[in-house]
Coordinates of C-alpha atoms and ligand atoms in Angstrom, one line a residue:
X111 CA -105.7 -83.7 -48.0
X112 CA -107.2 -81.0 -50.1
X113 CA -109.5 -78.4 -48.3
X114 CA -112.1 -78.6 -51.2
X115 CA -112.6 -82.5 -50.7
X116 CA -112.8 -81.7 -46.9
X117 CA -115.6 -79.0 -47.8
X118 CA -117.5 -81.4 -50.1
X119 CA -117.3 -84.2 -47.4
X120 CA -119.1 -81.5 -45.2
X121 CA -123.0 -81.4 -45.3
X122 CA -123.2 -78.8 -42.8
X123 CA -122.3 -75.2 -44.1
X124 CA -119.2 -73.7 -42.7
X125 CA -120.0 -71.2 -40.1
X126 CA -117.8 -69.2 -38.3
X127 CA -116.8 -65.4 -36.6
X128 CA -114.9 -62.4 -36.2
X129 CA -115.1 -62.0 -32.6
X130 CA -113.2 -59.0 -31.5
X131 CA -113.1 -57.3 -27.6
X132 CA -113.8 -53.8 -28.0
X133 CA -111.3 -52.9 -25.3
X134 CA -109.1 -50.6 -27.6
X135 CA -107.8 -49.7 -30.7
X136 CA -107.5 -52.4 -33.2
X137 CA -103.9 -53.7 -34.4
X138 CA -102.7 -55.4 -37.0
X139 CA -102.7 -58.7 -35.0
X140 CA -106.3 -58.6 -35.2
X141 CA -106.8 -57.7 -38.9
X142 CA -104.5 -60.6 -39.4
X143 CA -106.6 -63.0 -37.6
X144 CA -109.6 -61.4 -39.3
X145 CA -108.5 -61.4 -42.4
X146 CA -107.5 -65.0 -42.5
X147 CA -110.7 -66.2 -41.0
X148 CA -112.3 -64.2 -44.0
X149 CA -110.1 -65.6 -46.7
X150 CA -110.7 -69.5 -45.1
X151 CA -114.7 -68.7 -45.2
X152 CA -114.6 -67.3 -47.9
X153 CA -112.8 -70.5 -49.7
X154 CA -115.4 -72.6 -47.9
X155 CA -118.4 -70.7 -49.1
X156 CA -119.2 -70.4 -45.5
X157 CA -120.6 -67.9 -43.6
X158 CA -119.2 -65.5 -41.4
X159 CA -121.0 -63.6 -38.4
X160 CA -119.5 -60.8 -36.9
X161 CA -119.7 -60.9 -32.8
X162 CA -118.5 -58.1 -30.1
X163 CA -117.4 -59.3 -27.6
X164 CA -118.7 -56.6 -25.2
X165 CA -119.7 -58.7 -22.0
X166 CA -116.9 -56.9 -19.7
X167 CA -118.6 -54.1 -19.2
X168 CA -115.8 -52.3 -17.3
X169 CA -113.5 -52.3 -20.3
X170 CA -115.4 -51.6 -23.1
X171 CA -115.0 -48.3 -24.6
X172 CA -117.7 -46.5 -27.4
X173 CA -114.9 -45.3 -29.1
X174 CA -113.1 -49.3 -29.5
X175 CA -116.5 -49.7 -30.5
X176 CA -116.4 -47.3 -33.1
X177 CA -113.3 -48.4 -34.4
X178 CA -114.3 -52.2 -34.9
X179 CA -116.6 -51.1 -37.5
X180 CA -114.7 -48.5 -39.1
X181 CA -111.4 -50.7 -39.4
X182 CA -113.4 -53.7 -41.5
X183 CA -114.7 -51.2 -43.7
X184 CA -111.2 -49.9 -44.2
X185 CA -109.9 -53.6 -45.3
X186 CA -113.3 -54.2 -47.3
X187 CA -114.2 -57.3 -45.0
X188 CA -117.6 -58.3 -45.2
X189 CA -119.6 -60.6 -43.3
X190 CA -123.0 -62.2 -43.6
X191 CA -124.5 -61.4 -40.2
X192 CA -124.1 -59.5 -37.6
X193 CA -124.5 -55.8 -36.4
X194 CA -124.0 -53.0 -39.0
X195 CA -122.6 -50.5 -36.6
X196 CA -122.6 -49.6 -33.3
X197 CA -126.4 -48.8 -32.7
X198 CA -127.6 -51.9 -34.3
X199 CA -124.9 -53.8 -31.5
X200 CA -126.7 -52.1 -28.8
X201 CA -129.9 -52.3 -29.3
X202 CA -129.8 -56.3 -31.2
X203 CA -126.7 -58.3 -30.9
X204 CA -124.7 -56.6 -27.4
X205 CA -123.6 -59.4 -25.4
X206 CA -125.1 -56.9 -22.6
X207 CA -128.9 -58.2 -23.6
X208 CA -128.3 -61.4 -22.9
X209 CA -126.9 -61.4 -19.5
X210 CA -129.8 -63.3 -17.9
X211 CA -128.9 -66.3 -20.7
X212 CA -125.5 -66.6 -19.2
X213 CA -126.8 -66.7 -16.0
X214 CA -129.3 -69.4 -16.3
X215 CA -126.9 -71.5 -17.8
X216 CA -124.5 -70.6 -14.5
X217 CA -127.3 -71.9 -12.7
X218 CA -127.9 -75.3 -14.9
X219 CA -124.1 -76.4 -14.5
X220 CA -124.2 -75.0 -10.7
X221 CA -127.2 -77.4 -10.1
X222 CA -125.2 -80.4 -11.9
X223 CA -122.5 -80.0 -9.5
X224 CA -120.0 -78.8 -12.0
X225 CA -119.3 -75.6 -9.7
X226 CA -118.0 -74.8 -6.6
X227 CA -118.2 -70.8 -5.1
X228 CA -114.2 -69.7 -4.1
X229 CA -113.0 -67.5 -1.2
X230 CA -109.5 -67.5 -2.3
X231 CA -107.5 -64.0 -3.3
X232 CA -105.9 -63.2 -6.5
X233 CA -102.5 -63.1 -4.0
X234 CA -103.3 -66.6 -2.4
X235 CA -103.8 -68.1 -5.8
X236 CA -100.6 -66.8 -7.0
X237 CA -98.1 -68.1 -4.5
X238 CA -100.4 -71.6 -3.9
X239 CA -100.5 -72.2 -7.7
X240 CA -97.0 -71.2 -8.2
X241 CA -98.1 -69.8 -11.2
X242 CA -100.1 -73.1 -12.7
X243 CA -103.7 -73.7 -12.1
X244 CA -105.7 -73.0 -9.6
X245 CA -104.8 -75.3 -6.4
X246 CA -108.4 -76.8 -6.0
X247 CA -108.2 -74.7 -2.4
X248 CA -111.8 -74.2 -2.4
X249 CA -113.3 -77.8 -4.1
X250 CA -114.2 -78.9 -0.9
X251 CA -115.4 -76.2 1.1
X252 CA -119.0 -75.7 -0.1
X253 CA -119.0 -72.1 0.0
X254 CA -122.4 -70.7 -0.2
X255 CA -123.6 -69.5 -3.7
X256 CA -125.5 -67.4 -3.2
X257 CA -122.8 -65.1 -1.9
X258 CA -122.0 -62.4 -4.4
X259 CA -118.8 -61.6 -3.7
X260 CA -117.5 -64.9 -4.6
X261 CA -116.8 -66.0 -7.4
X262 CA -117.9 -69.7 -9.6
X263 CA -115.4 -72.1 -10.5
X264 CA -115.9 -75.0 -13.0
X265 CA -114.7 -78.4 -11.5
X266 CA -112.0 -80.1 -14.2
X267 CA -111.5 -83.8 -13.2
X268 CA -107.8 -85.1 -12.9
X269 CA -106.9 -86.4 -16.3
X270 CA -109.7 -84.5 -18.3
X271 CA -109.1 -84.1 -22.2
X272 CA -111.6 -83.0 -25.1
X273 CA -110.9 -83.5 -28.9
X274 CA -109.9 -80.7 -30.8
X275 CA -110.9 -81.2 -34.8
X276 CA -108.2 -79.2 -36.7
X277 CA -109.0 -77.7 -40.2
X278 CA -107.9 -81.2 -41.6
X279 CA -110.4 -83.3 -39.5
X280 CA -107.4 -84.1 -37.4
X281 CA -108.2 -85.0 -33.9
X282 CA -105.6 -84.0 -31.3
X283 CA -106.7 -84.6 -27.3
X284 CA -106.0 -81.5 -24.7
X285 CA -105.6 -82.1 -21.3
X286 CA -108.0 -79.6 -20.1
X287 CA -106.9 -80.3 -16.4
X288 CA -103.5 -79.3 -17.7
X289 CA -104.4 -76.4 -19.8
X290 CA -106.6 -74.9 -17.8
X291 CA -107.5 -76.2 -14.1
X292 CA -110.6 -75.4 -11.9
X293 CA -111.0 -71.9 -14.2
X294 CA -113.6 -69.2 -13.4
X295 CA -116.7 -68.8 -15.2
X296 CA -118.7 -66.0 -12.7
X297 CA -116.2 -63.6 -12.3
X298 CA -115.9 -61.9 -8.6
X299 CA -117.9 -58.5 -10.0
X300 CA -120.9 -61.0 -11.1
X301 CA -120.0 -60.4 -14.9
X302 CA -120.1 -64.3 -16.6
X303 CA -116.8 -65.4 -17.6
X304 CA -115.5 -65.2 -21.3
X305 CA -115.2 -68.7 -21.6
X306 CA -119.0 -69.1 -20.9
X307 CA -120.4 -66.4 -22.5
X308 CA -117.8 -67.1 -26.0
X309 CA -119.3 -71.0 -26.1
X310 CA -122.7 -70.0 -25.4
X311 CA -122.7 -67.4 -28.3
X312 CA -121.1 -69.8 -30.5
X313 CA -123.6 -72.7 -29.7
X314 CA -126.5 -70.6 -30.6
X315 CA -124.9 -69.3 -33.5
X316 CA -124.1 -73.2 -34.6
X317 CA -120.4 -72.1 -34.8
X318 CA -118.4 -75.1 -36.3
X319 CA -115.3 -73.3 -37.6
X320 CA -112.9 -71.2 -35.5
X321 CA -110.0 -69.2 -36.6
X322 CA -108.5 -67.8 -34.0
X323 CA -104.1 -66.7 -32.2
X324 CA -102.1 -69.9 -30.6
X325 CA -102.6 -67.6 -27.0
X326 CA -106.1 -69.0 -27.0
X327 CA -105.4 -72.4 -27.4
X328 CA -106.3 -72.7 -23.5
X329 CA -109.3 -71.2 -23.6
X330 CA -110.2 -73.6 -26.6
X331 CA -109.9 -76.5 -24.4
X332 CA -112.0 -74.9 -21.7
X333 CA -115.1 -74.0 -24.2
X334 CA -114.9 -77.1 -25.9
X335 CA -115.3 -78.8 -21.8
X336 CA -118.0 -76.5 -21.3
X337 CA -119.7 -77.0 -24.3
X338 CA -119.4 -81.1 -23.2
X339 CA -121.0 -80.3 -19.8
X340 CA -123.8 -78.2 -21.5
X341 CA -124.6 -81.5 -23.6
X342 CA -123.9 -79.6 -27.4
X343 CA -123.3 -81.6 -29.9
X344 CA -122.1 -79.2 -32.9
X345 CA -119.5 -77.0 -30.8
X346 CA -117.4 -80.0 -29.9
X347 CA -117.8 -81.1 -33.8
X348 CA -116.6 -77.4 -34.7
X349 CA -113.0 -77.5 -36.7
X350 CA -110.2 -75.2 -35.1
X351 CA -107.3 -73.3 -36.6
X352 CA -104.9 -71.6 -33.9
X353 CA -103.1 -69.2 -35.9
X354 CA -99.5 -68.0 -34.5
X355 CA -99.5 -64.2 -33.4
X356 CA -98.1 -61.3 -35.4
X357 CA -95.1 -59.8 -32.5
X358 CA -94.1 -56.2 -32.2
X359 CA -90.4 -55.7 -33.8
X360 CA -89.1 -57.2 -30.6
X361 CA -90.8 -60.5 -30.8
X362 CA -93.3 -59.6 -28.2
X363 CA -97.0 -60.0 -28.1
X364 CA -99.1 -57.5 -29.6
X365 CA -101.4 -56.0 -27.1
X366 CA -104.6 -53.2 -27.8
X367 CA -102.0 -50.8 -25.8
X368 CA -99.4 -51.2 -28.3
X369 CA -100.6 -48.1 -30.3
X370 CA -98.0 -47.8 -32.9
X371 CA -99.2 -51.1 -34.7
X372 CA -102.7 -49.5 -34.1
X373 CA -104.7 -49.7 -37.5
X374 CA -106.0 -46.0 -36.5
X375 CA -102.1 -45.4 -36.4
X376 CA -101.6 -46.9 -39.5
X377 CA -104.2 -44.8 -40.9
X378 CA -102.6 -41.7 -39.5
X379 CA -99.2 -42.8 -41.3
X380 CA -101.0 -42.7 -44.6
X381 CA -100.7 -46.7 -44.8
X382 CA -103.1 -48.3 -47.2
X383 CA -105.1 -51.7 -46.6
X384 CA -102.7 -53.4 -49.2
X385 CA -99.8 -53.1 -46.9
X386 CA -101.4 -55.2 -44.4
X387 CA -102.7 -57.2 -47.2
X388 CA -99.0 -57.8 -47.8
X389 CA -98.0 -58.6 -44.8
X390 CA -100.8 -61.1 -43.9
X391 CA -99.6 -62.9 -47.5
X392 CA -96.3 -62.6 -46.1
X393 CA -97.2 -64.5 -42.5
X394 CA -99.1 -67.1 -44.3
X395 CA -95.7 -67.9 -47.0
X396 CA -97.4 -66.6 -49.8
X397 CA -96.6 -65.1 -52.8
X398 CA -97.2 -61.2 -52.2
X399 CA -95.8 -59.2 -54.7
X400 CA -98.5 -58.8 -56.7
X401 CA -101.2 -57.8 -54.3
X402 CA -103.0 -54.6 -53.9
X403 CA -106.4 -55.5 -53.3
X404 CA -108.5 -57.8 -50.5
X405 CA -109.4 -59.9 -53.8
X406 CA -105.5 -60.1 -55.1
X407 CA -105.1 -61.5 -51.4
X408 CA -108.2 -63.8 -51.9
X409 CA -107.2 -65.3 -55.3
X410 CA -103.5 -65.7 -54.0
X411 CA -105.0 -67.9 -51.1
X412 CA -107.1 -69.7 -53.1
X413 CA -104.5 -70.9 -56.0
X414 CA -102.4 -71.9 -52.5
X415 CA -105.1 -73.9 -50.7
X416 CA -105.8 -75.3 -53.8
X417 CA -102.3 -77.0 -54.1
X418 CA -101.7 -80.5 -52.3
X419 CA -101.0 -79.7 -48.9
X420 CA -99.4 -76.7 -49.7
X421 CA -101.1 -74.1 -47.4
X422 CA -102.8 -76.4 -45.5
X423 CA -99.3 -78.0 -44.0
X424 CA -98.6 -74.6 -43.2
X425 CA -101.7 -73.9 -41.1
X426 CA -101.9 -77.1 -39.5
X427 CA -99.0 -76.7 -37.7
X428 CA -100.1 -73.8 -36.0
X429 CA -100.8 -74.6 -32.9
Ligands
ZN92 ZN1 -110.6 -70.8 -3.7

């Protein structure tokens, strides 16, 4: 099925994110996932909202800050809302500044009975779980909230599964049990977890399209639970496209450490935009030759979603 016919079935407009963890330096796994989410909003006439992830206090760094901005200049994405630079994030949009959302909502699913406080160390965990999910040590114990030290977990059923809309309207089930367990969602330090804070962002933004790497694919199935047990009716309607990840030469994960495949690096190497533009084209099977500019890139995707399943079979087995 064509992804215009898909688009003019849609009433809603497409809305979706960049939503990058300024931990470190950018790398060229992220302007891949950035510039694909760009090029499939962009075909959709949607809108795209830039988010920063900068909840973990701890870990975020000015300077990763910084570099978010600077990098999307550099490959000419633009996005429709958002913060403009790092003074407009901390003053409007910081996931710091709504802190006290997060944790009213903690307090709504703790007073449905969706959480339960847990005692258990990181060690404990690791040799009950034998390196699965959490062991469900704690379920039973109604350990006091209110103390701080201990972390929330969210209660996942035996034999829990959420529908997953792919970009096709496909619906595949996850076993969210499976996937993901009892999983945290106050951290022991008091920060809210990821998961909470990501769906809560994306309900209020009315998110329904998300492009983001097949190592999240967990973490999907987690939000779209939570997003169940906070009663949201356009999050769990939201289509999903888990892209596969761009490896180091070795085959192995690109991580923000990995400084070599840092676009700052690149930079420093006197690499151009159009080189990653290439190799994006090149990860998706296009044609990429010809391209020197973000728009060569867009028209090349375009022409190819445009064609009977042709880049659509491609992305929807990405998973
Ligand atoms: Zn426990």
């Amino acid at each position: 099925m064509n992804i215009s016919l898909i688009h003019r079935k849609m009433y809603l407009p497409v809305i979706s994110r960049l939503a990058p963890t300024p931990s470190g330096y950018l790398h060229i796994g992220n302007a891949f996932n950035f510039l694909l989410t760009a090029l499939l909003v962009d075909f959709q006439n949607g809108h795209l909202h830039l988010r920063i992830d900068d909840l973990d206090s701890p870990r975020v760094e000015r300077s990763s800050v910084e570099d978010i901005f600077v990098q999307l200049e550099w490959l000419g994405i633009e996005y429709d809302s958002g913060p403009s630079g790092p003074d407009e994030l901390y003053t409007k949009y910081s996931q710091q500044l709504r802190k006290e959302r997060y944790c009213k909502t903690l307090e709504i699913l703790r007073d449905s009975g969706n959480l339960f406080a847990c005692e258990c160390s990181r060690s404990e965990i690791r040799q009950l779980s034998r390196g699965v999910n959490y062991p469900g040590t704690c379920l039973d114990k109604n350990l006091d909230f209110l103390n701080e030290n201990l972390p929330w977990r969210v209660h996942v059923p035996d034999h829990t599964f959420v529908s997953l809309k792919t970009l096709t309207n496909k619906i595949e089930k996850i076993n969210v049990t499976q996937a993901m367990g009892d999983f945290v969602i106050k951290r022991r330090d008091g920060i809210p977890a990821y998961q909470l804070a990501s769906v809560m962002d994306d309900i209020e933004l009315g998110v329904n399209f998300v492009v983001r790497g097949q190592d999240l694919w967990a973490s999907t199935a987690a939000q779209l639970f939570l997003a169940q047990c906070l009663n949201d009716p356009i999050f769990p309607a939201a289509r999903f496209v888990h892209h596969r990840l761009i490896n180091d030469n070795s085959g192995n994960k690109l991580s923000k450490s990995a400084g070599s495949f840092s676009l700052k690096m690149l930079q420093k190497k006197n690499r151009r935009p159009t080189w990653i533009f290439r190799e994006t084209a090149k990860a998706l099977k296009l044609p990429f030759q010809e391209i020197l500019t973000l728009d060569d890139l867009k028209e090349v995707f375009r022409s190819a979603a445009l064609q009977k399943d042709g880049l659509l079979t491609i992305l929807e087995q990405e998973k």
